[in-house]
Tab-separated table of C-alpha atoms and ligand atoms in Angstrom:
chain	number	residue	atom	x	y	z
A	291	MET	CA	-0.206	0.126	-0.074
A	292	ALA	CA	1.604	3.198	-1.010
A	293	ALA	CA	0.196	5.275	1.746
A	294	LEU	CA	1.983	3.125	4.330
A	295	ARG	CA	5.161	3.515	2.795
A	296	PRO	CA	7.587	6.441	3.966
A	297	ARG	CA	7.537	9.245	2.029
A	298	VAL	CA	10.482	10.659	-0.142
A	299	VAL	CA	10.371	14.097	-1.343
A	300	SER	CA	12.822	15.463	-3.614
A	301	GLY	CA	12.959	18.554	-6.282
A	302	MET	CA	14.989	19.974	-9.164
A	303	ARG	CA	15.295	23.679	-10.431
A	304	PRO	CA	14.393	23.858	-14.015
A	305	THR	CA	17.580	26.127	-15.128
A	306	GLY	CA	18.594	24.041	-18.176
A	307	ARG	CA	18.452	20.582	-19.794
A	308	LEU	CA	19.506	17.502	-17.685
A	309	HIS	CA	22.714	15.872	-18.573
A	310	LEU	CA	24.635	12.748	-17.364
A	311	GLY	CA	25.416	14.333	-13.922
A	312	HIS	CA	21.898	14.290	-13.042
A	313	LEU	CA	21.304	10.955	-14.024
A	314	VAL	CA	24.153	9.539	-11.754
A	315	GLY	CA	23.459	12.327	-9.049
A	316	ALA	CA	19.619	12.138	-8.796
A	317	LEU	CA	17.610	10.202	-11.276
A	318	ARG	CA	19.058	6.743	-11.085
A	319	ASN	CA	18.540	6.934	-7.003
A	320	TRP	CA	15.027	8.721	-7.710
A	321	VAL	CA	13.952	5.598	-10.011
A	322	SER	CA	15.039	2.714	-7.432
A	323	LEU	CA	13.615	4.668	-4.418
A	324	GLN	CA	10.311	3.899	-5.977
A	325	ASP	CA	10.217	0.200	-5.028
A	326	GLN	CA	10.398	1.171	-1.468
A	327	TYR	CA	8.882	4.559	-0.879
A	328	ASP	CA	5.897	6.880	-1.601
A	329	CYS	CA	7.869	9.332	-3.873
A	330	PHE	CA	7.239	12.805	-4.481
A	331	TYR	CA	9.403	14.336	-7.081
A	332	PHE	CA	8.722	17.985	-8.192
A	333	VAL	CA	9.975	20.706	-10.516
A	334	ALA	CA	11.125	23.365	-8.010
A	335	ASP	CA	10.298	26.409	-10.494
A	336	TRP	CA	9.979	28.844	-7.487
A	337	HIS	CA	13.610	27.936	-6.382
A	338	ALA	CA	14.518	28.713	-9.783
A	339	LEU	CA	13.588	32.095	-9.835
A	340	THR	CA	15.418	32.844	-6.796
A	341	SER	CA	18.405	33.148	-8.889
A	342	GLU	CA	16.655	33.365	-12.427
A	343	TYR	CA	14.323	36.101	-11.684
A	344	ALA	CA	15.554	38.381	-14.115
A	345	SER	CA	14.795	36.070	-16.955
A	346	THR	CA	12.323	33.830	-16.112
A	347	GLY	CA	11.029	32.939	-19.822
A	348	GLY	CA	12.819	29.599	-20.000
A	349	VAL	CA	11.584	28.257	-16.811
A	350	THR	CA	8.213	26.468	-18.037
A	351	GLY	CA	10.001	24.774	-20.974
A	352	TYR	CA	12.659	23.621	-18.880
A	353	ALA	CA	10.306	22.267	-16.383
A	354	LEU	CA	8.319	20.191	-18.685
A	355	ASP	CA	11.631	18.983	-20.662
A	356	ASN	CA	13.098	17.790	-17.287
A	357	VAL	CA	9.872	16.031	-16.521
A	358	ALA	CA	10.203	14.092	-19.925
A	359	ASP	CA	13.663	13.344	-18.896
A	360	TRP	CA	12.313	12.070	-15.518
A	361	LEU	CA	10.070	9.769	-17.216
A	362	ALA	CA	12.638	8.728	-19.784
A	363	ALA	CA	14.797	7.735	-16.957
A	364	GLY	CA	12.021	5.446	-15.245
A	365	VAL	CA	10.296	7.733	-13.082
A	366	ASP	CA	6.794	6.231	-12.930
A	367	PRO	CA	3.579	8.473	-12.495
A	368	GLU	CA	1.582	5.484	-11.643
A	369	ARG	CA	3.778	5.004	-8.607
A	370	SER	CA	5.113	8.373	-7.711
A	371	THR	CA	3.772	12.084	-7.589
A	372	ILE	CA	5.190	14.272	-10.133
A	373	PHE	CA	4.484	17.650	-9.663
A	374	VAL	CA	5.037	21.298	-10.432
A	375	GLN	CA	6.028	23.466	-6.944
A	376	SER	CA	4.276	26.733	-8.282
A	377	LEU	CA	0.797	24.566	-8.961
A	378	VAL	CA	0.691	23.897	-5.233
A	379	PRO	CA	0.661	27.509	-4.052
A	380	GLU	CA	0.364	25.984	-0.484
A	381	HIS	CA	4.144	25.716	-0.675
A	382	ALA	CA	4.213	29.477	-0.555
A	383	GLU	CA	1.559	29.652	2.342
A	384	LEU	CA	3.686	27.141	4.645
A	385	PHE	CA	7.039	28.964	3.696
A	386	LEU	CA	5.111	32.249	4.818
A	387	LEU	CA	4.226	30.868	8.228
A	388	LEU	CA	7.677	29.216	8.538
A	389	SER	CA	9.270	32.588	8.064
A	390	MET	CA	7.433	33.872	11.054
A	391	VAL	CA	9.595	31.598	13.452
A	392	VAL	CA	13.188	31.471	11.592
A	393	PRO	CA	15.365	34.076	12.859
A	394	ILE	CA	17.243	35.625	9.779
A	395	PRO	CA	20.806	34.689	11.128
A	396	TRP	CA	19.971	31.156	10.590
A	397	LEU	CA	19.537	31.711	6.848
A	398	GLU	CA	22.387	34.129	6.539
A	399	ARG	CA	24.741	31.380	8.175
A	400	VAL	CA	23.820	28.642	5.583
A	401	PRO	CA	26.994	28.045	3.670
A	402	THR	CA	25.662	27.837	-0.003
A	403	TYR	CA	24.030	31.520	0.656
A	404	LYS	CA	27.405	33.305	0.506
A	405	GLU	CA	29.026	30.662	-1.749
A	406	GLN	CA	26.211	31.366	-4.478
A	407	GLN	CA	26.357	34.839	-3.948
A	408	GLU	CA	30.344	35.062	-4.559
A	409	GLN	CA	29.850	32.394	-7.680
A	410	LEU	CA	26.898	34.149	-9.282
A	411	ALA	CA	28.391	37.674	-8.852
A	412	ASP	CA	26.632	38.808	-12.081
A	413	ARG	CA	23.472	38.807	-10.490
A	414	ASP	CA	22.158	40.501	-7.426
A	415	LEU	CA	21.221	37.649	-4.764
A	416	SER	CA	20.754	40.120	-2.037
A	417	THR	CA	17.180	39.486	-2.247
A	418	LEU	CA	14.484	38.118	0.217
A	419	GLY	CA	13.463	35.248	-1.899
A	420	PHE	CA	17.253	34.072	-2.195
A	421	LEU	CA	17.857	34.466	1.446
A	422	GLY	CA	14.639	32.429	2.213
A	423	TYR	CA	15.791	29.518	-0.474
A	424	PRO	CA	16.521	26.766	2.134
A	425	LEU	CA	13.095	27.444	4.189
A	426	LEU	CA	11.144	27.162	0.923
A	427	GLN	CA	12.877	23.988	0.693
A	428	THR	CA	11.857	22.978	4.311
A	429	ALA	CA	8.247	23.980	3.161
A	430	ASP	CA	8.477	21.656	0.113
A	431	VAL	CA	9.359	18.662	2.156
A	432	ALA	CA	7.203	19.135	5.305
A	433	MET	CA	4.236	19.847	3.233
A	434	TYR	CA	4.224	15.967	2.447
A	435	ASP	CA	5.542	14.671	5.810
A	436	GLY	CA	8.549	13.754	4.117
A	437	ARG	CA	10.811	11.324	5.818
A	438	PHE	CA	13.607	10.953	3.729
A	439	VAL	CA	15.248	13.634	1.239
A	440	PRO	CA	17.452	12.024	-1.575
A	441	VAL	CA	20.006	14.844	-2.191
A	442	GLY	CA	23.780	15.270	-2.810
A	443	GLU	CA	26.389	16.558	-0.043
A	444	ASP	CA	25.931	20.131	-1.255
A	445	GLN	CA	22.250	20.127	-0.021
A	446	VAL	CA	23.162	18.699	3.424
A	447	PRO	CA	23.094	22.253	5.040
A	448	HIS	CA	19.814	22.938	3.838
A	449	LEU	CA	18.496	19.911	5.337
A	450	GLU	CA	19.999	20.948	8.806
A	451	LEU	CA	18.398	24.040	8.662
A	452	SER	CA	15.070	22.570	7.635
A	453	ARG	CA	15.424	20.365	10.791
A	454	GLU	CA	16.087	23.088	13.102
A	455	VAL	CA	13.138	25.070	11.532
A	456	VAL	CA	10.691	22.287	11.774
A	457	ARG	CA	11.795	22.041	15.606
A	458	ARG	CA	11.447	25.523	16.363
A	459	PHE	CA	7.934	25.501	14.571
A	460	ASN	CA	6.877	22.754	16.623
A	461	GLN	CA	7.881	24.157	19.660
A	462	PHE	CA	5.425	26.916	19.273
A	463	TYR	CA	2.743	24.945	17.597
A	464	GLY	CA	2.867	21.505	18.625
A	465	GLY	CA	4.254	18.548	16.833
A	466	VAL	CA	2.611	19.679	13.477
A	467	LEU	CA	5.407	19.113	11.230
A	468	VAL	CA	7.755	16.126	10.382
A	469	GLU	CA	11.598	16.219	10.720
A	470	ALA	CA	13.161	14.650	7.499
A	471	GLN	CA	16.427	13.142	6.963
A	472	PRO	CA	18.923	13.330	4.087
A	473	LEU	CA	19.247	10.313	2.147
A	474	LEU	CA	22.767	10.699	0.558
A	475	THR	CA	23.135	9.645	-2.781
A	476	PRO	CA	26.922	7.888	-2.766
A	477	VAL	CA	28.067	8.837	-6.086
A	478	PRO	CA	31.186	9.530	-7.539
A	479	ARG	CA	31.270	13.489	-8.618
A	480	LEU	CA	31.648	13.347	-12.563
A	481	PRO	CA	33.642	16.171	-13.973
A	482	GLY	CA	32.514	17.693	-17.309
A	483	LEU	CA	34.078	16.465	-20.589
A	484	ASP	CA	36.928	19.147	-19.965
A	485	THR	CA	37.545	18.323	-16.558
A	486	ARG	CA	35.881	21.255	-14.973
A	487	THR	CA	32.563	20.792	-13.002
A	488	MET	CA	29.802	19.825	-15.019
A	489	SER	CA	27.969	22.771	-16.049
A	490	LYS	CA	25.854	23.877	-18.949
A	491	SER	CA	27.452	27.206	-18.657
A	492	TYR	CA	30.721	25.581	-19.749
A	493	GLY	CA	29.219	23.563	-22.524
A	494	ASN	CA	31.002	20.748	-21.070
A	495	THR	CA	27.952	18.209	-20.617
A	496	ILE	CA	26.316	15.154	-22.235
A	497	ASP	CA	22.921	15.864	-22.123
A	498	LEU	CA	20.162	13.005	-21.788
A	499	ALA	CA	18.474	14.108	-24.881
A	500	ASP	CA	21.629	14.121	-27.100
A	501	ASP	CA	21.275	11.726	-30.058
A	502	ALA	CA	23.839	8.756	-30.387
A	503	ALA	CA	25.832	10.695	-32.895
A	504	THR	CA	26.198	13.904	-30.665
A	505	VAL	CA	27.416	11.398	-27.882
A	506	VAL	CA	29.956	10.121	-30.154
A	507	LYS	CA	31.261	13.645	-31.003
A	508	LYS	CA	31.320	14.990	-27.452
A	509	VAL	CA	33.247	11.932	-26.164
A	510	ARG	CA	35.792	12.263	-28.844
A	511	GLN	CA	36.471	16.078	-27.320
A	512	MET	CA	36.939	14.548	-23.844
A	513	TYR	CA	39.952	15.413	-22.048
A	514	THR	CA	42.360	12.316	-21.118
A	515	ASP	CA	45.568	12.322	-19.222
A	516	PRO	CA	47.455	15.482	-20.470
A	517	LYS	CA	50.613	13.976	-20.238
A	518	ARG	CA	49.957	10.773	-22.606
A	519	ILE	CA	50.917	12.591	-25.944
A	520	ARG	CA	51.281	9.091	-27.560
A	521	ALA	CA	49.452	6.003	-27.174
A	522	ASP	CA	52.697	4.195	-26.201
A	523	ILE	CA	53.281	6.128	-23.025
A	524	PRO	CA	51.848	4.888	-19.930
A	525	GLY	CA	48.864	6.596	-18.792
A	526	THR	CA	46.991	7.728	-15.770
A	527	VAL	CA	43.604	6.119	-14.908
A	528	GLU	CA	42.700	7.857	-11.750
A	529	GLY	CA	40.950	11.381	-12.129
A	530	ASN	CA	40.972	10.736	-16.071
A	531	PRO	CA	37.456	11.851	-16.985
A	532	VAL	CA	37.296	8.963	-19.616
A	533	PHE	CA	37.972	6.357	-17.173
A	534	MET	CA	35.315	8.267	-14.663
A	535	TYR	CA	32.666	7.849	-17.167
A	536	HIS	CA	33.520	4.313	-17.722
A	537	ASP	CA	33.520	3.513	-14.070
A	538	ALA	CA	30.109	5.165	-13.987
A	539	PHE	CA	28.250	4.060	-17.122
A	540	ASN	CA	30.162	1.138	-18.722
A	541	ALA	CA	28.153	-1.758	-17.627
A	542	ASP	CA	31.117	-4.303	-18.444
A	543	ALA	CA	33.369	-4.132	-15.808
A	544	ALA	CA	35.700	-6.623	-17.552
A	545	GLU	CA	36.054	-4.434	-20.419
A	546	VAL	CA	36.679	-1.440	-18.132
A	547	ASP	CA	39.592	-3.279	-16.206
A	548	ASP	CA	41.196	-4.413	-19.422
A	549	LEU	CA	41.170	-0.942	-20.662
A	550	LYS	CA	42.593	0.372	-17.588
A	551	ALA	CA	45.408	-2.345	-17.659
A	552	ARG	CA	46.405	-1.449	-21.143
A	553	TYR	CA	46.149	2.317	-20.672
A	554	ARG	CA	48.527	1.914	-17.753
A	555	ALA	CA	50.797	-0.168	-19.754
A	556	GLY	CA	50.851	2.212	-22.776
A	557	THR	CA	49.244	-0.389	-24.901
A	558	VAL	CA	45.967	1.062	-26.021
A	559	GLY	CA	45.084	4.321	-27.722
A	560	ASP	CA	42.560	7.071	-26.918
A	561	VAL	CA	40.393	6.226	-29.730
A	562	GLU	CA	39.577	2.634	-28.429
A	563	VAL	CA	38.968	3.978	-25.041
A	564	LYS	CA	36.364	6.535	-26.360
A	565	THR	CA	34.806	4.410	-28.879
A	566	THR	CA	34.026	1.913	-26.257
A	567	LEU	CA	33.041	4.618	-23.752
A	568	ALA	CA	30.743	6.187	-26.441
A	569	ARG	CA	29.040	2.774	-27.057
A	570	ALA	CA	28.517	2.285	-23.329
A	571	LEU	CA	26.783	5.675	-23.015
A	572	ASN	CA	24.834	5.277	-25.785
A	573	ALA	CA	23.541	1.716	-24.503
A	574	VAL	CA	22.559	3.749	-21.128
A	575	LEU	CA	20.800	6.285	-23.072
A	576	ASP	CA	18.928	4.104	-25.838
A	577	PRO	CA	16.384	2.861	-23.475
A	578	MET	CA	15.592	6.692	-22.428
A	579	ARG	CA	15.668	7.616	-26.056
A	580	GLU	CA	13.228	5.006	-26.691
A	581	ARG	CA	10.944	6.044	-23.762
A	582	ARG	CA	10.893	9.621	-24.541
A	583	ARG	CA	10.094	8.928	-28.153
A	584	ALA	CA	7.131	7.172	-27.017
A	585	ILE	CA	6.151	10.079	-24.570
A	586	ALA	CA	6.609	12.524	-27.265
A	587	ALA	CA	4.258	10.514	-29.678
A	588	GLN	CA	1.374	11.705	-27.278
A	589	PRO	CA	1.343	15.436	-27.594
A	590	GLY	CA	0.639	17.250	-24.170
A	591	ARG	CA	1.244	14.002	-22.155
A	592	VAL	CA	4.197	15.327	-20.180
A	593	ARG	CA	1.975	18.484	-19.058
A	594	GLU	CA	-0.868	16.252	-18.495
A	595	ILE	CA	1.317	14.121	-16.394
A	596	ALA	CA	2.710	17.343	-14.231
A	597	VAL	CA	-0.649	18.983	-14.104
A	598	GLU	CA	-2.039	15.694	-13.003
A	599	GLY	CA	0.451	14.929	-10.256
A	600	SER	CA	0.014	18.603	-8.808
A	601	ARG	CA	-3.702	18.063	-8.491
A	602	LYS	CA	-2.755	14.852	-6.255
A	603	ALA	CA	-0.111	16.759	-4.485
A	604	ARG	CA	-2.247	19.741	-3.795
A	605	ALA	CA	-4.869	17.360	-2.108
A	606	ILE	CA	-2.406	16.446	0.419
A	607	ALA	CA	-0.962	19.866	0.718
A	608	ALA	CA	-4.583	21.023	1.576
A	609	GLY	CA	-4.832	18.762	4.331
A	610	THR	CA	-1.431	19.635	5.794
A	611	MET	CA	-2.238	23.259	5.647
A	612	ALA	CA	-5.754	22.610	7.326
A	613	ARG	CA	-3.634	21.000	10.237
A	614	VAL	CA	-0.785	23.806	10.176
A	615	ARG	CA	-3.686	26.677	10.337
A	616	ASP	CA	-5.382	24.978	13.048
A	617	ALA	CA	-1.999	24.519	15.005
A	618	VAL	CA	-0.962	28.133	14.389
A	619	LYS	CA	-4.753	28.870	15.678
A	620	LEU	CA	-5.653	30.467	12.236
A	621	GLN	CA	-8.832	28.621	11.795
A	622	TYR	CA	-11.900	30.534	10.915
B	838	LIG	N1	17.643	22.563	-3.546
B	838	LIG	C1	17.532	21.530	-4.207
B	838	LIG	C2	18.811	21.635	-5.362
B	838	LIG	O1	19.278	22.631	-5.910
B	838	LIG	C3	16.234	21.701	-5.251
B	838	LIG	C4	15.160	21.580	-4.224
B	838	LIG	C5	14.263	22.639	-3.850
B	838	LIG	C6	14.987	20.460	-3.296
B	838	LIG	N2	13.360	21.945	-3.169
B	838	LIG	C7	13.688	20.767	-2.494
B	838	LIG	C8	15.499	19.121	-3.127
B	838	LIG	C9	13.075	19.895	-1.699
B	838	LIG	C10	15.062	18.525	-1.923
B	838	LIG	C11	13.870	18.819	-1.356
B	838	LIG	O2	19.144	20.298	-5.505
């Protein structure tokens, strides 16, 4: 019975197309969690606005494109609730009520607050919305009594803040909200094609929607061991992006071991290492392409799934907010 399973809640900001980093860092985990948990996966479009408020035109397009990728990866709308944050405006109401009890220094102390302001120095992130980012995230999870939040390391401080806020809220209003735990995804951090952090803005990603030929072309451009200027020079496997990708995606472990051994010995060329990698990547992406094609054959289907999921989410959110208003003594 789905309702008896503990809830998992996680979201993604629709700020671009999804790439292999999203697949290993989140989606694979989202898919497997569906077997054990009652999963709520959502498009955090308001969170996207905290940094993209000056150009919001791409948000809804990315939102639906991202959901299509989730479905292609195996997130199942029959088993999980897929929704859009801004279609469940109760999130904003809970955020507002949480904002009454959270001291501003708690938010200023969250490490990502200053880090992101420094990293995205081209925009003005001295806004209330940006400061409130982790508080909105708290509302996202508490709304569904989420027990577990599958996230990467970088999100741990947000969840710590969430737990503190929920505790404080509960001190004032009784144990009305549930504290959530991070469910850390133990994944190797994958670098981009050029060894820098994988990022759309660096143009160093392989996207989940790339076709097979594009994958071959991108893999050819991948950085390898820079000291290895000829195929007969022994190379370094550790920290080499091509081998990190082999480790993450090539299902044929014996092939990977053999390539590594020959690379270290200086008896394999980059071409072979890369050709096998492109083949392995396309083997991972092919079933996703197939599923995406099937979904695309039904125009409006992705939107329909997101809207229908949001309706379901909203019914639960309405229940939570009735309980919360009651606890805050705002029931008229
Ligand atoms: N902050 C998350 C990220 O950047 C996205 C997010 C928003 C989220 N709300 C959430 C993740 C709630 C988990 C739960 O990855």
